[in-house]
Amino acid sequence: MVLRMNGLQPSQVTAPEKIAATELSTRSFSPVDVSDMSSTGSAGSGVRVLHIDAVRQTTTAVGASVDFQTFTLPGGTLSVDGDSVDIEISGQLVTSATSASVHVRTWFGATPIGGALAVGNIGSHFFIVRATVTRVNANLQYSGGIEGLGGSASAISQPIVFGITPHQSDPVENLANPVIIKARGDVNSGTGGAVHVDRLIVKKVSV
């Protein structure tokens, strides 16, 4: 018996792994041009990656706030009430002395919208902060998300969960203007502290 798929001989059917390899080979992970955000769906609906920065940035300076990965959201990107951006930062917090205190935050314009804090001699551990900022109107947004700290960097196969915490805030950016999205780190006190931010990812979610 000869099996056919949509009238094709078996030799004419492309294996799924070959299709996947072909698709991956043509993908680009460079920041996306957001000058025309209406090309996804009939009314601009869908999810689109606006920015990826995966180059590690670090600070060990005590008492100084340091801006890491930054992305400027073009004015007018969130043009419809309900339009949103998903923002994610991740990396490692290091406190190798009991007196060390380190902190990382995500900012949407002038408002911190989430962060992770490590205090004491916990070593090096992973953090992730995720937030979704939704347009309520042209001058008001709602932000909600989660932040987590845990998983020893030296024992990734058996992570230690320190906790996952929800957060919310209400930025008041004028969305007709550009808005700066960034990760900011602080080594608040002590010695042996460091903040490593490994990536910033920004996606637009359209209604």
Backbone as numpy.savetxt, mean C-alpha at the origin, in Angstrom:
# Nx Ny Nz CAx CAy CAz Cx Cy Cz
-10.61 -42.36 -29.76 -11.46 -41.18 -29.76 -10.57 -39.95 -29.76
-10.96 -38.90 -30.52 -10.24 -37.63 -30.55 -11.06 -36.58 -29.83
-10.49 -35.98 -28.79 -11.17 -34.94 -28.04 -10.96 -33.60 -28.73
-11.99 -32.81 -28.77 -11.91 -31.49 -29.39 -12.41 -30.43 -28.40
-11.83 -29.24 -28.43 -12.28 -28.10 -27.63 -12.62 -26.97 -28.58
-13.93 -26.64 -28.65 -14.38 -25.59 -29.57 -13.94 -25.87 -31.00
-13.94 -27.14 -31.36 -13.59 -27.51 -32.72 -12.11 -27.58 -32.99
-11.25 -27.47 -31.98 -9.80 -27.49 -32.17 -9.24 -28.86 -31.86
-8.19 -29.25 -32.56 -7.44 -30.43 -32.23 -6.65 -30.18 -30.96
-6.33 -31.24 -30.18 -5.52 -31.04 -28.96 -4.23 -30.28 -29.19
-3.61 -30.49 -30.35 -2.34 -29.81 -30.62 -2.52 -28.32 -30.80
-3.78 -27.88 -31.03 -4.03 -26.46 -31.24 -4.41 -25.73 -29.95
-4.53 -26.45 -28.86 -4.94 -25.85 -27.59 -3.69 -25.44 -26.80
-3.64 -24.19 -26.39 -2.49 -23.68 -25.65 -2.62 -24.04 -24.19
-1.57 -24.62 -23.60 -1.60 -25.02 -22.19 -1.76 -23.79 -21.30
-2.51 -23.94 -20.18 -2.71 -22.79 -19.29 -1.42 -22.17 -18.80
-0.40 -23.02 -18.48 0.83 -22.45 -17.98 1.54 -21.63 -19.04
1.36 -22.00 -20.34 1.97 -21.22 -21.41 1.26 -19.87 -21.54
-0.08 -19.88 -21.40 -0.84 -18.64 -21.45 -0.40 -17.72 -20.33
-0.28 -18.29 -19.09 0.12 -17.49 -17.93 1.50 -16.88 -18.12
2.44 -17.68 -18.63 3.79 -17.19 -18.85 3.81 -16.06 -19.87
2.97 -16.21 -20.93 2.91 -15.18 -21.95 2.35 -13.89 -21.38
1.27 -14.00 -20.55 0.69 -12.81 -19.96 1.67 -12.10 -19.04
2.39 -12.87 -18.22 3.33 -12.26 -17.28 4.46 -11.56 -18.02
4.89 -12.14 -19.14 6.02 -11.57 -19.86 5.68 -10.22 -20.48
4.36 -9.94 -20.62 3.97 -8.68 -21.24 3.51 -7.64 -20.23
3.52 -7.97 -18.96 3.06 -7.04 -17.95 4.16 -6.08 -17.52
3.74 -4.86 -17.15 4.67 -3.87 -16.64 4.19 -3.40 -15.28
5.11 -3.22 -14.35 4.75 -2.78 -13.02 5.18 -1.34 -12.77
5.37 -0.59 -13.85 5.70 0.82 -13.70 4.45 1.59 -13.27
4.62 2.77 -12.64 3.46 3.58 -12.29 2.60 3.85 -13.52
1.28 3.85 -13.32 0.34 3.98 -14.41 0.00 5.44 -14.67
-0.15 5.79 -15.94 -0.58 7.14 -16.30 -2.04 7.30 -15.89
-2.31 8.28 -15.01 -3.67 8.46 -14.52 -4.35 9.66 -15.18
-3.82 10.12 -16.29 -4.42 11.28 -16.93 -5.81 10.98 -17.47
-6.09 9.71 -17.78 -7.43 9.33 -18.24 -7.86 8.11 -17.46
-8.63 8.33 -16.41 -9.05 7.24 -15.55 -10.39 6.66 -15.97
-10.94 7.08 -17.10 -12.28 6.66 -17.49 -12.29 5.49 -18.44
-11.12 4.88 -18.67 -11.05 3.84 -19.69 -11.40 2.46 -19.17
-11.62 2.32 -17.84 -11.96 1.02 -17.28 -13.46 0.94 -17.08
-14.15 0.12 -17.88 -15.59 -0.01 -17.75 -16.31 1.13 -18.45
-17.63 0.95 -18.61 -18.41 1.92 -19.36 -18.50 3.27 -18.66
-18.40 3.26 -17.31 -18.48 4.51 -16.57 -17.24 4.73 -15.73
-16.13 4.13 -16.12 -14.90 4.30 -15.36 -14.83 3.44 -14.12
-15.68 2.41 -14.02 -15.69 1.57 -12.82 -14.54 0.58 -12.86
-14.12 0.13 -11.68 -13.07 -0.88 -11.61 -11.94 -0.46 -10.70
-10.85 -1.26 -10.74 -9.67 -1.02 -9.91 -8.47 -0.85 -10.81
-7.66 0.15 -10.53 -6.46 0.38 -11.33 -5.30 0.76 -10.42
-4.14 0.16 -10.68 -2.94 0.49 -9.93 -2.42 1.85 -10.42
-2.26 2.78 -9.48 -1.74 4.09 -9.81 -0.24 4.19 -9.58
0.25 3.44 -8.58 1.65 3.64 -8.20 2.16 2.45 -7.40
3.38 2.01 -7.71 4.09 1.01 -6.91 5.52 1.49 -6.73
5.96 1.57 -5.48 7.36 1.88 -5.18 7.85 0.79 -4.23
8.73 -0.07 -4.72 9.19 -1.22 -3.93 10.68 -1.14 -3.63
11.21 0.08 -3.51 12.61 0.28 -3.16 12.69 0.60 -1.66
13.40 -0.23 -0.90 13.46 -0.05 0.56 14.08 1.29 0.92
13.45 1.96 1.90 13.99 3.19 2.47 14.04 3.03 3.98
15.05 3.63 4.61 15.36 3.35 6.02 15.73 4.62 6.76
15.38 4.66 8.06 15.91 5.69 8.95 16.27 5.07 10.29
17.36 5.56 10.87 17.75 5.20 12.25 17.95 6.46 13.08
17.63 7.62 12.50 17.86 8.90 13.17 16.85 9.11 14.29
17.34 9.28 15.51 16.46 9.45 16.67 15.88 10.86 16.69
14.57 10.94 16.92 13.93 12.23 17.09 13.61 12.98 15.82
13.76 12.34 14.67 13.50 13.01 13.39 12.44 12.23 12.61
11.44 12.94 12.09 10.45 12.33 11.20 11.00 12.33 9.78
10.95 11.17 9.14 11.52 11.01 7.80 10.42 10.56 6.84
10.26 11.29 5.73 9.32 10.89 4.69 9.98 9.86 3.78
9.31 8.75 3.58 9.82 7.68 2.72 9.13 7.76 1.36
8.60 6.65 0.89 7.95 6.62 -0.42 6.79 7.62 -0.47
6.72 8.34 -1.58 5.72 9.39 -1.75 5.09 9.29 -3.13
3.78 9.54 -3.18 3.07 9.59 -4.45 2.12 10.78 -4.43
2.12 11.56 -5.49 1.20 12.69 -5.60 -0.02 12.28 -6.41
-1.16 12.22 -5.74 -2.42 11.89 -6.42 -2.88 13.12 -7.21
-3.00 13.00 -8.52 -3.37 14.18 -9.32 -4.73 14.73 -8.92
-4.87 16.05 -8.96 -6.16 16.65 -8.69 -7.22 16.13 -9.64
-8.41 15.89 -9.10 -9.51 15.39 -9.92 -9.55 13.90 -10.11
-8.57 13.16 -9.54 -8.58 11.71 -9.69 -9.82 11.10 -9.03
-10.16 11.60 -7.84 -11.39 11.15 -7.16 -12.46 12.18 -7.48
-13.10 12.03 -8.62 -14.01 13.06 -9.12 -15.47 12.79 -8.81
-15.79 11.58 -8.38 -17.18 11.19 -8.13 -17.30 10.74 -6.68
-18.36 11.17 -5.99 -18.57 10.72 -4.62 -18.62 9.20 -4.59
-17.83 8.60 -3.71 -17.71 7.15 -3.65 -16.42 6.63 -4.26
-15.78 7.42 -5.12 -14.47 7.03 -5.63 -13.49 6.90 -4.46
-12.58 5.93 -4.57 -11.68 5.63 -3.45 -10.27 5.35 -3.94
-9.32 5.45 -3.01 -7.98 4.94 -3.24 -7.63 3.97 -2.12
-7.09 2.82 -2.50 -6.55 1.86 -1.55 -5.05 2.13 -1.42
-4.58 2.25 -0.19 -3.17 2.59 0.07 -2.59 1.53 1.00
-1.42 1.02 0.63 -0.76 0.00 1.46 0.72 0.32 1.59
1.22 0.26 2.82 2.66 0.30 3.05 3.04 -0.93 3.87
4.27 -1.39 3.69 4.75 -2.54 4.45 6.25 -2.45 4.59
6.77 -3.16 5.60 8.20 -3.14 5.84 8.53 -3.79 7.17
9.56 -3.25 7.85 10.00 -3.80 9.13 10.26 -2.69 10.13
9.89 -2.97 11.38 10.24 -2.11 12.50 11.26 -2.85 13.35
12.34 -2.16 13.71 13.42 -2.79 14.47 13.58 -2.06 15.80
13.52 -2.82 16.92 13.84 -2.27 18.23 14.73 -3.28 18.93
16.02 -3.06 18.86 16.98 -4.01 19.42 17.48 -3.60 20.80
16.85 -2.58 21.38 17.16 -2.18 22.76 15.85 -1.89 23.47
15.81 -2.17 24.76 14.55 -2.03 25.50 14.03 -0.60 25.54
14.90 0.36 25.31 14.48 1.76 25.36 14.01 2.28 24.01
14.12 1.48 22.96 13.81 1.96 21.61 12.30 2.02 21.38
11.88 3.03 20.66 10.49 3.20 20.25 10.48 3.68 18.81
9.82 2.94 17.92 9.79 3.31 16.50 8.34 3.30 16.02
8.07 4.14 15.01 6.69 4.35 14.57 6.70 4.61 13.07
5.71 4.08 12.38 5.54 4.38 10.96 4.08 4.73 10.72
3.83 5.71 9.87 2.46 6.14 9.57 2.27 6.30 8.07
1.02 6.15 7.64 0.61 6.51 6.28 -0.14 7.83 6.35
0.18 8.72 5.42 -0.47 10.04 5.39 -1.22 10.22 4.08
-2.42 10.82 4.19 -3.17 11.27 3.01 -3.30 12.78 3.16
-2.46 13.49 2.40 -2.39 14.93 2.59 -1.87 15.26 3.97
-2.63 16.04 4.73 -2.21 16.49 6.05 -2.71 15.57 7.16
-3.32 14.45 6.82 -3.95 13.59 7.82 -3.27 12.22 7.89
-2.81 11.79 9.08 -2.33 10.40 9.22 -3.53 9.45 9.19
-3.46 8.41 8.39 -4.61 7.51 8.20 -4.32 6.09 8.67
-3.23 5.88 9.38 -2.92 4.55 9.91 -1.44 4.45 10.21
-1.08 3.52 11.11 0.33 3.36 11.43 0.58 2.17 12.32
1.85 1.88 12.56 2.26 0.77 13.43 3.35 1.27 14.36
3.33 0.77 15.61 4.26 1.20 16.64 4.91 -0.01 17.29
6.23 0.07 17.52 6.96 -0.99 18.22 7.78 -0.36 19.33
7.70 -0.94 20.53 8.41 -0.42 21.70 9.11 -1.57 22.40
10.36 -1.34 22.83 11.07 -2.35 23.60 11.89 -3.29 22.74
12.46 -4.27 23.38 13.41 -5.18 22.72 12.67 -6.34 22.05
12.03 -6.06 20.89 11.29 -7.12 20.18 12.05 -7.65 18.97
13.16 -7.02 18.62 13.90 -7.46 17.45 13.38 -6.81 16.19
13.38 -7.57 15.08 12.95 -7.06 13.78 11.68 -7.78 13.36
10.61 -7.01 13.13 9.32 -7.61 12.82 8.62 -6.86 11.70
7.81 -7.61 10.99 7.10 -7.06 9.84 5.91 -6.22 10.27
5.60 -5.21 9.47 4.35 -4.47 9.65 3.67 -4.32 8.30
2.37 -4.09 8.34 1.60 -3.74 7.14 0.50 -2.81 7.57
0.30 -1.74 6.80 -0.76 -0.78 7.06 -1.56 -0.63 5.78
-2.86 -0.86 5.87 -3.74 -0.73 4.72 -4.87 0.24 5.06
-5.22 1.10 4.11 -6.30 2.06 4.32 -7.00 2.30 3.00
-8.30 2.52 3.08 -9.09 2.93 1.92 -9.66 4.31 2.21
-9.34 5.27 1.36 -9.83 6.64 1.49 -10.92 6.84 0.45
-12.11 7.19 0.90 -13.28 7.32 0.03 -13.76 8.76 -0.01
-14.05 9.24 -1.19 -14.58 10.59 -1.34 -16.01 10.65 -0.83
-16.26 11.55 0.13 -17.63 11.86 0.58 -18.16 13.03 -0.23
-17.35 14.07 -0.35 -17.61 15.16 -1.27 -16.27 15.76 -1.66
-16.27 16.88 -2.35 -15.03 17.43 -2.90 -14.04 17.85 -1.83
-14.52 18.04 -0.58 -13.64 18.51 0.49 -13.66 17.64 1.73
-14.21 16.45 1.65 -14.29 15.55 2.80 -14.12 14.12 2.33
-13.31 13.36 3.08 -13.08 11.95 2.77 -13.25 11.12 4.05
-13.52 9.84 3.86 -13.56 8.90 4.98 -12.47 7.86 4.75
-11.68 7.59 5.78 -10.61 6.60 5.67 -10.81 5.52 6.74
-10.71 4.27 6.33 -10.76 3.15 7.26 -9.83 2.05 6.79
-9.32 1.27 7.74 -8.41 0.19 7.35 -7.91 -0.57 8.55
-6.81 -1.29 8.34 -6.21 -2.09 9.41 -4.70 -1.91 9.39
-4.10 -2.18 10.54 -2.65 -2.18 10.65 -2.24 -3.40 11.47
-1.17 -4.03 11.09 -0.73 -5.23 11.79 0.77 -5.24 12.01
1.18 -5.84 13.12 2.60 -5.99 13.44 2.82 -7.41 13.95
3.80 -8.10 13.38 4.06 -9.46 13.82 4.91 -10.20 12.82
5.28 -11.42 13.16 6.06 -12.22 12.25 7.53 -11.87 12.27
8.31 -12.61 13.01 9.74 -12.33 13.09 10.37 -12.40 11.73
11.21 -11.41 11.42 11.86 -11.38 10.11 12.80 -12.56 9.92
13.23 -13.18 11.01 14.15 -14.31 10.91 13.44 -15.66 10.98
12.11 -15.62 11.13 11.34 -16.87 11.24 10.03 -16.72 10.51
10.09 -16.41 9.22 8.89 -16.11 8.45 7.96 -17.32 8.35
8.52 -18.53 8.44 7.67 -19.71 8.30 6.77 -19.93 9.50
7.11 -19.34 10.64 6.29 -19.47 11.85 6.11 -18.08 12.47
5.25 -17.25 11.84 5.12 -15.87 12.31 4.50 -15.77 13.69
4.94 -14.76 14.43 4.38 -14.43 15.74 3.42 -13.28 15.53
2.16 -13.46 15.85 1.16 -12.43 15.63 1.06 -11.55 16.87
1.44 -10.28 16.73 1.32 -9.35 17.83 -0.05 -8.69 17.86
-0.66 -8.52 16.69 -2.00 -7.94 16.69 -2.33 -7.23 15.40
-3.64 -7.14 15.14 -4.17 -6.39 14.01 -5.18 -5.40 14.57
-5.04 -4.13 14.21 -5.85 -3.07 14.80 -6.58 -2.30 13.70
-7.89 -2.09 13.84 -8.61 -1.24 12.88 -8.34 0.23 13.16
-8.51 1.06 12.16 -8.34 2.49 12.33 -9.25 3.25 11.39
-9.57 4.48 11.73 -10.35 5.33 10.85 -9.99 6.79 11.09
-10.22 7.61 10.07 -9.97 9.04 10.17 -10.77 9.73 9.08
-10.80 11.06 9.12 -11.60 11.84 8.17 -10.77 12.97 7.57
-10.00 12.68 6.52 -9.24 13.74 5.86 -10.18 14.79 5.26
-9.67 16.00 5.10 -10.47 17.10 4.54 -9.69 17.77 3.41
-9.15 16.96 2.51 -8.39 17.49 1.38 -9.34 18.01 0.30
-8.93 19.07 -0.38 -9.63 19.55 -1.57 -9.20 18.66 -2.73
-10.08 17.78 -3.17 -9.70 16.77 -4.16 -9.54 17.33 -5.56
-9.87 18.59 -5.75 -9.58 19.22 -7.04 -8.09 19.50 -7.18
-7.38 19.50 -6.04 -5.94 19.76 -6.02 -5.17 18.46 -5.84
-3.88 18.45 -6.19 -3.06 17.26 -5.92 -2.99 16.96 -4.42
-2.94 15.68 -4.08 -2.85 15.23 -2.69 -1.63 14.34 -2.55
-0.77 14.63 -1.58 0.43 13.83 -1.36 0.11 12.64 -0.46
0.41 11.45 -0.93 0.28 10.22 -0.16 1.69 9.74 0.15
1.95 9.42 1.43 3.33 9.06 1.77 3.38 8.18 3.00
4.54 7.54 3.16 4.89 6.83 4.39 5.88 7.70 5.15
5.68 7.82 6.48 6.58 8.62 7.31 7.00 7.79 8.52
8.30 7.77 8.81 8.81 6.97 9.91 9.50 7.81 10.96
9.45 7.31 12.20 10.08 8.00 13.32 10.78 6.98 14.21
12.02 7.26 14.59 12.66 6.57 15.70 12.51 7.52 16.88
11.52 7.26 17.72 11.13 8.23 18.73 12.15 8.38 19.84
12.75 7.24 20.27 13.66 7.31 21.41 14.54 6.07 21.45
15.57 6.12 22.29 16.43 4.95 22.52 17.44 4.73 21.43
18.19 3.64 21.58 19.20 3.25 20.59 18.79 1.92 19.97
19.36 1.64 18.81 19.09 0.36 18.16 17.76 0.28 17.46
17.13 1.43 17.21 15.85 1.44 16.52 16.00 1.78 15.05
15.13 1.22 14.22 15.15 1.52 12.78 13.77 1.29 12.20
13.45 2.06 11.17 12.23 1.88 10.39 12.64 1.58 8.96
12.17 0.46 8.42 12.39 0.10 7.02 11.03 0.05 6.33
10.83 0.87 5.33 9.62 0.81 4.52 9.98 0.20 3.18
9.37 -0.94 2.88 9.74 -1.70 1.69 8.90 -1.38 0.46
7.66 -0.93 0.68 6.86 -0.63 -0.50 5.67 0.26 -0.16
5.25 1.02 -1.15 4.03 1.80 -1.14 3.24 1.43 -2.40
1.99 1.05 -2.22 1.12 0.71 -3.34 -0.15 1.55 -3.24
-0.54 2.20 -4.34 -1.75 3.00 -4.39 -2.61 2.51 -5.55
-3.89 2.22 -5.25 -4.84 1.79 -6.28 -6.07 2.67 -6.24
-6.64 2.94 -7.40 -7.90 3.66 -7.47 -9.05 2.67 -7.65
-10.11 2.88 -6.86 -11.33 2.08 -6.98 -12.45 3.03 -7.40
-13.00 2.82 -8.59 -14.03 3.71 -9.12 -15.40 3.10 -8.97
-16.40 3.95 -8.74 -17.78 3.48 -8.64 -18.40 3.42 -10.03
